[in-house]
């Protein structure tokens, strides 16, 4: 079992298609999803590395040893200068009328044509000036359509900067349309990770008119907590995640308290060499970590996977999880985390998953009602893209989310809730042709199949 890979390189689209190649709608569509996914990844990395030293980075792995951190900080300073240069060029370009720019470039072209015949350097200089003006014009037009805040956010992405320079006009127009469609998502994504986008705009550009708040286009500010404690509703600004009047907090592992199990009887089959109560997720003798194969290690699912997702509201389904990158089949993408509570607890009957012993007997529950991570928002589908599977990670049981088919960029991540969740009072609305629980009759058939499956186990326990 492995974790989903991360592609930090430029999309193959830029390598396979020259500016003069014929671009079909299907080629553009495939290229766009890959480019947009890389833009999200670039923004996340830039946000993490731009934080002040010593700031916890809960959504990415820290850069590493102090020498590497020093290198990263210096690299960021160079990239900041480049971003400010791009914004400054766009600002100047936006303030100069198109007619004047056209006459200016015409005069430059006329003068350079003569130089080109006798002086190669003159031609190179003209080409560079033309390229710079075209880049600035694209950026200025994008800022006019989406706002300067969005341009500043996008400037943190190397993938976006490459697209500005080399994407053909038809592809660039399609990209601007796609960015517009995902503008609300990109804004929440950047602000929930505290990307310093405003600092890039706070520069004095000689000859440029200062930007107004309306031109900047910032719609709200977010109190920095954890990115997955916010969700994007179908309209309006992001909202904090909550359930049953409780603000939900992100935790990347389980929470366990012995006192909750003080009055609970010892489960059948509990190891004789282990005291009770003690955390049922811990493993004394196991088969080894699923990631590094060691008996004892410090691995966590979050550190290894770092899957790129966001929480959004879906019509008729409420909050769900949207993939922001393509995920292959048979990959662990997350762990279902939360508080370990007794199996008979009435605290959480919605978000809890059971912890079973070797005899398939429930010994405890993991509740993500108040404490958990993004996996608690995975919606049901009768054609799911993932399953919950238990693996050993870092000396404990981990309820992992594993893909059972490829997941496309921007696809909703889903799982099958199982027969027990659905009834005549609660019908499935996944909309799939293969839906198993969308009618009362189907739910009754599923209930009968569930009862038939459990009868042999019940008889075995009584005997």
Coordinates of C-alpha atoms in Angstrom, one line a residue:
X1 CA 0.0 0.0 0.0
X2 CA 1.3 3.4 -0.9
X3 CA 0.4 7.0 -0.7
X4 CA -0.8 9.1 -3.6
X5 CA 2.2 10.7 -5.4
X6 CA 2.7 14.5 -5.7
X7 CA 3.6 16.0 -9.1
X8 CA 5.5 19.2 -8.6
X9 CA 6.5 19.5 -12.3
X10 CA 5.0 21.5 -15.0
X11 CA 2.1 19.7 -16.8
X12 CA 3.1 17.6 -19.8
X13 CA 0.7 19.7 -21.8
X14 CA 3.3 22.4 -22.1
X15 CA 5.8 19.9 -23.4
X16 CA 3.6 18.1 -25.9
X17 CA 1.9 21.0 -27.6
X18 CA 3.8 23.8 -29.3
X19 CA 2.1 27.3 -29.6
X20 CA 1.3 26.5 -33.3
X21 CA -0.3 23.1 -32.6
X22 CA -4.0 22.6 -33.2
X23 CA -5.8 22.4 -29.9
X24 CA -9.0 20.5 -29.8
X25 CA -11.6 21.1 -27.0
X26 CA -10.7 17.7 -25.4
X27 CA -7.0 18.5 -25.3
X28 CA -7.7 21.8 -23.7
X29 CA -10.0 20.3 -21.1
X30 CA -7.5 17.6 -20.1
X31 CA -4.7 20.1 -19.9
X32 CA -6.7 22.6 -17.9
X33 CA -7.6 20.2 -15.1
X34 CA -3.9 19.2 -14.7
X35 CA -2.8 22.9 -14.7
X36 CA -5.4 23.9 -12.2
X37 CA -4.5 21.1 -9.9
X38 CA -0.8 22.1 -10.0
X39 CA -1.9 25.7 -9.2
X40 CA -3.6 24.6 -6.0
X41 CA -0.5 22.6 -5.0
X42 CA 1.8 25.5 -5.8
X43 CA -0.4 27.8 -3.6
X44 CA -0.4 25.4 -0.7
X45 CA 3.4 25.0 -0.8
X46 CA 4.0 28.8 -1.1
X47 CA 1.6 29.5 1.8
X48 CA 3.4 27.0 4.1
X49 CA 6.9 28.2 3.2
X50 CA 5.8 31.9 3.5
X51 CA 4.8 31.6 7.2
X52 CA 7.0 33.2 9.8
X53 CA 9.6 31.0 11.3
X54 CA 8.3 28.9 14.2
X55 CA 4.7 29.0 12.9
X56 CA 3.1 25.6 13.0
X57 CA 2.3 24.3 9.5
X58 CA -0.5 21.8 10.2
X59 CA -1.4 21.1 6.6
X60 CA 2.1 20.3 5.1
X61 CA 5.3 18.7 6.1
X62 CA 7.7 21.2 7.5
X63 CA 10.6 22.2 5.2
X64 CA 13.3 20.3 7.2
X65 CA 16.6 21.1 8.9
X66 CA 17.6 24.7 9.6
X67 CA 20.1 24.9 6.6
X68 CA 17.3 23.9 4.3
X69 CA 14.9 26.4 5.9
X70 CA 17.5 29.1 5.3
X71 CA 17.7 28.1 1.7
X72 CA 14.0 28.1 1.3
X73 CA 13.6 31.6 2.9
X74 CA 16.2 33.0 0.5
X75 CA 14.5 31.4 -2.5
X76 CA 11.2 32.9 -1.3
X77 CA 12.8 36.4 -1.3
X78 CA 13.9 35.9 -5.0
X79 CA 10.4 34.7 -5.9
X80 CA 8.8 37.6 -4.1
X81 CA 10.8 40.0 -6.2
X82 CA 9.7 38.2 -9.4
X83 CA 6.0 38.3 -8.3
X84 CA 6.2 42.0 -7.6
X85 CA 7.8 42.6 -11.0
X86 CA 4.9 40.7 -12.7
X87 CA 2.3 42.7 -10.7
X88 CA 4.1 46.0 -11.4
X89 CA 4.2 45.3 -15.2
X90 CA 0.5 44.4 -15.2
X91 CA -0.3 47.6 -13.2
X92 CA 1.5 49.8 -15.7
X93 CA 0.0 48.0 -18.6
X94 CA -3.5 48.4 -17.1
X95 CA -3.1 52.1 -16.8
X96 CA -1.8 52.7 -20.4
X97 CA -4.6 52.9 -23.1
X98 CA -4.5 50.0 -25.6
X99 CA -4.2 52.5 -28.5
X100 CA -1.1 54.1 -27.1
X101 CA 0.5 50.7 -26.4
X102 CA -0.3 49.7 -30.0
X103 CA 1.4 52.8 -31.4
X104 CA 4.3 52.4 -29.1
X105 CA 5.0 48.8 -30.1
X106 CA 4.5 49.7 -33.8
X107 CA 7.2 52.3 -33.5
X108 CA 9.5 49.9 -31.6
X109 CA 8.9 47.2 -34.2
X110 CA 9.6 49.6 -37.1
X111 CA 12.9 50.6 -35.5
X112 CA 13.9 47.1 -34.6
X113 CA 13.2 45.8 -38.1
X114 CA 16.1 47.8 -39.4
X115 CA 18.4 46.7 -36.6
X116 CA 17.4 43.1 -37.1
X117 CA 18.8 43.1 -40.6
X118 CA 22.3 44.0 -39.4
X119 CA 22.2 43.4 -35.6
X120 CA 21.0 40.2 -34.1
X121 CA 21.1 41.7 -30.6
X122 CA 18.5 44.3 -31.8
X123 CA 16.2 41.6 -32.8
X124 CA 16.6 39.8 -29.5
X125 CA 15.9 43.0 -27.6
X126 CA 12.7 43.6 -29.6
X127 CA 11.5 40.0 -29.1
X128 CA 12.1 40.4 -25.3
X129 CA 10.2 43.7 -25.2
X130 CA 7.3 42.2 -27.1
X131 CA 7.1 39.1 -24.9
X132 CA 7.2 41.3 -21.7
X133 CA 4.4 43.5 -23.1
X134 CA 2.3 40.5 -24.1
X135 CA 2.7 39.0 -20.6
X136 CA 1.8 42.2 -18.8
X137 CA -1.3 42.6 -21.0
X138 CA -2.5 39.1 -20.2
X139 CA -2.0 39.7 -16.5
X140 CA -3.7 43.1 -16.7
X141 CA -6.7 41.7 -18.5
X142 CA -7.0 38.8 -16.0
X143 CA -6.9 41.3 -13.1
X144 CA -9.6 43.4 -14.8
X145 CA -11.8 40.3 -15.0
X146 CA -11.1 38.5 -11.7
X147 CA -9.6 41.3 -9.6
X148 CA -6.0 42.1 -8.5
X149 CA -6.4 39.8 -5.4
X150 CA -6.8 36.8 -7.7
X151 CA -3.9 37.8 -9.8
X152 CA -1.7 38.1 -6.7
X153 CA -2.8 34.7 -5.5
X154 CA -2.1 33.1 -8.8
X155 CA 1.3 34.8 -9.0
X156 CA 2.5 32.4 -6.2
X157 CA 2.2 29.5 -8.7
X158 CA 5.0 28.6 -11.0
X159 CA 2.6 26.7 -13.1
X160 CA 0.5 29.8 -13.6
X161 CA 3.5 31.9 -14.5
X162 CA 4.5 29.3 -17.1
X163 CA 1.1 29.4 -18.6
X164 CA 1.2 33.1 -18.9
X165 CA 4.4 33.0 -20.9
X166 CA 3.8 30.0 -23.3
X167 CA 0.1 29.1 -23.4
X168 CA -1.5 29.6 -26.9
X169 CA -4.3 32.2 -27.1
X170 CA -7.2 29.6 -27.3
X171 CA -5.9 27.7 -24.4
X172 CA -5.2 30.9 -22.4
X173 CA -8.8 32.0 -22.9
X174 CA -10.1 28.7 -21.7
X175 CA -7.8 28.9 -18.7
X176 CA -9.1 32.3 -17.7
X177 CA -12.7 30.9 -18.0
X178 CA -11.7 27.9 -15.7
X179 CA -10.0 30.2 -13.2
X180 CA -13.2 32.4 -13.1
X181 CA -15.3 29.3 -12.4
X182 CA -13.0 28.3 -9.5
X183 CA -12.3 31.8 -8.2
X184 CA -14.3 31.3 -5.0
X185 CA -12.5 28.1 -4.3
X186 CA -9.1 29.5 -5.0
X187 CA -9.8 32.5 -2.7
X188 CA -10.9 30.3 0.2
X189 CA -8.0 27.9 -0.4
X190 CA -5.4 30.7 -0.3
X191 CA -6.9 32.6 2.6
X192 CA -7.5 29.6 4.8
X193 CA -3.8 28.8 4.4
X194 CA -2.8 32.4 5.2
X195 CA -1.1 33.1 1.8
X196 CA 0.5 36.6 2.0
X197 CA -1.2 37.7 -1.2
X198 CA -1.8 41.3 -0.1
X199 CA 1.8 42.0 0.5
X200 CA 2.5 41.6 -3.2
X201 CA 0.1 44.3 -4.0
X202 CA 1.4 46.7 -1.4
X203 CA 4.1 48.1 -3.7
X204 CA 4.5 51.6 -5.1
X205 CA 4.6 51.4 -8.9
X206 CA 5.9 54.7 -10.4
X207 CA 3.3 56.1 -12.7
X208 CA 0.5 53.6 -11.8
X209 CA -2.7 54.6 -10.1
X210 CA -3.1 53.2 -6.6
X211 CA -5.5 50.2 -6.4
X212 CA -8.8 50.6 -4.7
X213 CA -10.4 47.9 -2.6
X214 CA -13.0 47.4 -5.4
X215 CA -10.2 46.7 -7.9
X216 CA -8.4 44.4 -5.5
X217 CA -11.6 42.3 -5.2
X218 CA -11.2 40.8 -1.8
X219 CA -14.5 39.6 -0.5
X220 CA -13.7 38.6 3.1
X221 CA -11.0 37.6 5.5
X222 CA -10.5 34.3 7.3
X223 CA -9.4 33.7 10.9
X224 CA -6.5 31.3 10.6
X225 CA -7.2 27.9 12.2
X226 CA -6.9 24.9 10.0
X227 CA -7.9 24.9 6.3
X228 CA -10.2 21.9 6.8
X229 CA -12.2 23.6 9.5
X230 CA -13.8 25.8 6.7
X231 CA -16.1 24.8 3.9
X232 CA -17.3 26.6 0.8
X233 CA -21.1 26.9 0.6
X234 CA -22.9 27.1 -2.7
X235 CA -23.1 30.9 -2.3
X236 CA -21.5 33.5 -0.1
X237 CA -18.2 33.4 1.9
X238 CA -16.7 30.3 3.5
X239 CA -18.2 29.1 6.8
X240 CA -16.8 27.3 9.8
X241 CA -17.6 23.6 10.0
X242 CA -20.0 22.7 12.7
X243 CA -22.3 19.8 13.7
X244 CA -25.0 19.7 16.4
X245 CA -24.1 23.2 17.5
X246 CA -20.4 22.2 18.0
X247 CA -17.5 23.8 16.1
X248 CA -15.6 21.0 14.6
X249 CA -11.8 20.9 15.2
X250 CA -9.2 19.3 13.0
X251 CA -7.0 16.6 14.5
X252 CA -4.7 14.4 12.6
X253 CA -4.8 11.4 14.9
X254 CA -7.0 9.8 17.6
X255 CA -7.9 11.3 21.0
X256 CA -8.1 8.7 23.9
X257 CA -9.1 9.1 27.5
X258 CA -9.0 6.1 29.9
X259 CA -11.7 7.6 32.2
X260 CA -14.3 7.2 29.4
X261 CA -13.8 3.4 29.7
X262 CA -13.5 3.1 33.5
X263 CA -17.0 1.5 33.8
X264 CA -16.9 -0.5 30.6
X265 CA -16.4 -4.3 30.8
X266 CA -13.3 -5.8 29.3
X267 CA -14.1 -7.0 25.7
X268 CA -14.1 -10.7 24.9
X269 CA -10.7 -11.8 23.5
X270 CA -8.8 -8.9 25.1
X271 CA -5.1 -9.8 25.3
X272 CA -4.2 -11.1 28.7
X273 CA -0.9 -9.2 28.8
X274 CA -2.7 -5.8 28.3
X275 CA -4.4 -3.8 31.0
X276 CA -8.0 -2.7 30.7
X277 CA -8.9 0.0 30.0
X278 CA -6.3 0.9 27.5
X279 CA -6.4 2.3 24.0
X280 CA -7.9 -0.3 21.6
X281 CA -6.2 1.3 18.6
X282 CA -2.7 0.4 19.9
X283 CA -1.1 -2.7 18.5
X284 CA 1.4 -4.7 20.6
X285 CA 2.4 -7.3 18.0
X286 CA 1.5 -6.5 14.4
X287 CA 2.6 -7.2 10.8
X288 CA 4.5 -3.9 10.5
X289 CA 3.6 -0.4 9.3
X290 CA 1.8 -0.4 5.9
X291 CA 4.1 2.4 4.7
X292 CA 7.6 1.6 6.0
X293 CA 7.0 -2.0 7.1
X294 CA 8.8 -1.4 10.4
X295 CA 7.4 -2.9 13.7
X296 CA 7.9 0.5 15.5
X297 CA 8.0 3.8 13.6
X298 CA 6.8 7.4 13.7
X299 CA 4.7 7.3 10.5
X300 CA 1.3 9.0 10.4
X301 CA -1.1 8.8 7.5
X302 CA -1.3 12.6 7.3
X303 CA 2.5 13.0 6.8
X304 CA 2.7 10.4 4.2
X305 CA -0.4 11.3 2.1
X306 CA -1.0 15.1 2.3
X307 CA -3.9 14.7 -0.2
X308 CA -5.1 17.9 -1.8
X309 CA -8.8 18.3 -1.0
X310 CA -11.3 20.9 0.0
X311 CA -14.7 20.8 1.8
X312 CA -17.6 22.2 -0.3
X313 CA -21.3 22.1 -0.2
X314 CA -23.1 19.9 -2.7
X315 CA -26.8 20.4 -3.8
X316 CA -29.0 17.9 -1.8
X317 CA -26.0 16.3 -0.1
X318 CA -24.6 19.0 2.2
X319 CA -20.9 19.2 2.8
X320 CA -18.7 16.9 0.9
X321 CA -15.0 16.5 -0.2
X322 CA -13.8 17.6 -3.5
X323 CA -10.5 16.3 -4.9
X324 CA -8.1 19.0 -6.1
X325 CA -5.7 16.5 -7.7
X326 CA -6.0 13.2 -9.7
X327 CA -5.7 10.2 -7.4
X328 CA -4.8 6.7 -8.7
X329 CA -6.6 3.5 -7.7
X330 CA -5.5 1.6 -4.6
X331 CA -3.9 4.6 -2.8
X332 CA -4.3 5.6 0.9
X333 CA -5.5 9.2 0.8
X334 CA -6.3 9.9 4.5
X335 CA -7.2 8.5 7.9
X336 CA -10.5 8.7 9.7
X337 CA -9.6 10.4 13.0
X338 CA -11.5 11.4 16.1
X339 CA -12.2 10.7 19.7
X340 CA -12.2 7.0 20.9
X341 CA -15.4 6.5 22.8
X342 CA -17.2 3.4 24.4
X343 CA -19.3 1.3 22.0
X344 CA -22.6 2.0 23.8
X345 CA -22.1 5.8 23.9
X346 CA -25.0 7.9 22.7
X347 CA -22.7 10.9 22.2
X348 CA -22.4 10.3 18.4
X349 CA -24.6 8.1 16.3
X350 CA -23.8 9.9 13.0
X351 CA -20.1 10.3 12.5
X352 CA -18.8 7.3 14.5
X353 CA -17.0 4.2 13.0
X354 CA -16.6 1.0 14.9
X355 CA -13.4 -0.6 16.1
X356 CA -13.7 -4.4 16.0
X357 CA -11.7 -7.2 17.5
X358 CA -10.6 -10.4 15.7
X359 CA -14.0 -11.9 16.3
X360 CA -15.7 -9.0 14.5
X361 CA -17.1 -7.7 17.9
X362 CA -17.3 -4.0 18.4
X363 CA -15.1 -2.9 21.2
X364 CA -15.1 0.9 20.8
X365 CA -16.1 3.7 18.4
X366 CA -14.1 6.5 16.8
X367 CA -16.2 9.7 16.8
X368 CA -15.5 12.7 14.6
X369 CA -18.5 14.7 15.8
X370 CA -16.3 17.5 17.2
X371 CA -12.7 16.3 16.6
X372 CA -11.7 14.8 13.3
X373 CA -10.4 15.7 9.9
X374 CA -11.7 16.1 6.3
X375 CA -12.5 12.4 6.0
X376 CA -15.7 12.9 8.2
X377 CA -17.2 14.9 5.3
X378 CA -17.0 12.1 2.7
X379 CA -20.5 11.6 1.3
X380 CA -22.2 8.4 0.3
X381 CA -22.5 7.0 -3.2
X382 CA -23.6 3.7 -4.6
X383 CA -20.7 4.0 -7.0
X384 CA -18.1 5.0 -4.4
X385 CA -14.5 6.0 -5.1
X386 CA -13.1 4.9 -1.7
X387 CA -13.5 2.4 1.1
X388 CA -12.5 2.4 4.7
X389 CA -9.9 -0.2 5.5
X390 CA -7.9 -0.8 8.7
X391 CA -4.1 -0.9 8.5
X392 CA -1.2 -0.7 10.9
X393 CA 0.5 2.7 10.9
X394 CA 3.1 3.8 13.5
X395 CA 2.3 1.0 16.0
X396 CA -1.5 1.4 16.0
X397 CA -4.6 0.6 14.0
X398 CA -5.5 3.3 11.5
X399 CA -8.9 3.5 9.7
X400 CA -7.6 4.6 6.3
X401 CA -9.5 5.9 3.3
X402 CA -8.3 3.9 0.3
X403 CA -9.3 4.5 -3.4
X404 CA -10.9 1.6 -5.3
X405 CA -10.9 3.4 -8.6
X406 CA -9.2 6.5 -10.1
X407 CA -10.5 9.9 -8.8
X408 CA -10.4 12.8 -11.3
X409 CA -9.5 16.4 -10.5
X410 CA -12.5 18.2 -9.0
X411 CA -14.5 14.9 -8.5
X412 CA -16.3 14.4 -5.2
X413 CA -14.7 11.7 -3.1
X414 CA -17.4 9.2 -1.9
X415 CA -17.7 6.0 0.1
X416 CA -20.5 3.4 0.5
X417 CA -22.1 3.9 3.9
X418 CA -23.4 0.3 3.9
X419 CA -26.8 -1.3 4.4
X420 CA -27.2 -0.3 8.0
X421 CA -27.3 3.4 7.3
X422 CA -30.3 3.4 4.9
X423 CA -34.0 2.7 5.7
X424 CA -37.5 3.6 4.5
X425 CA -37.2 6.8 6.5
X426 CA -33.8 7.7 4.9
X427 CA -33.5 7.1 1.2
X428 CA -30.3 7.5 -0.8
X429 CA -30.1 10.5 -3.2
X430 CA -26.7 9.7 -4.8
X431 CA -28.3 9.7 -8.3
X432 CA -26.3 6.8 -9.6
X433 CA -27.9 4.4 -12.0
X434 CA -26.8 1.6 -9.8
X435 CA -28.3 3.1 -6.6
X436 CA -29.2 0.4 -4.1
X437 CA -31.2 2.5 -1.6
X438 CA -33.3 5.0 -3.5
X439 CA -36.7 3.2 -2.9
X440 CA -38.4 1.7 0.1
X441 CA -38.4 -1.7 -1.5
X442 CA -34.6 -1.7 -2.1
X443 CA -34.0 -0.6 1.5
X444 CA -36.2 -3.5 2.7
X445 CA -34.3 -6.0 0.6
X446 CA -31.0 -4.6 1.9
X447 CA -32.2 -4.9 5.5
X448 CA -33.2 -8.6 4.9
X449 CA -29.7 -9.3 3.4
X450 CA -28.1 -7.6 6.4
X451 CA -30.1 -9.7 8.9
X452 CA -29.3 -12.9 7.0
X453 CA -25.6 -12.1 7.2
X454 CA -25.6 -11.5 10.9
X455 CA -27.6 -14.5 12.0
X456 CA -24.7 -17.0 11.9
X457 CA -22.5 -14.6 14.0
X458 CA -25.3 -14.2 16.6
X459 CA -25.7 -18.0 16.9
X460 CA -21.9 -18.4 17.3
X461 CA -21.8 -15.9 20.1
X462 CA -24.7 -17.5 22.0
X463 CA -23.0 -20.9 21.8

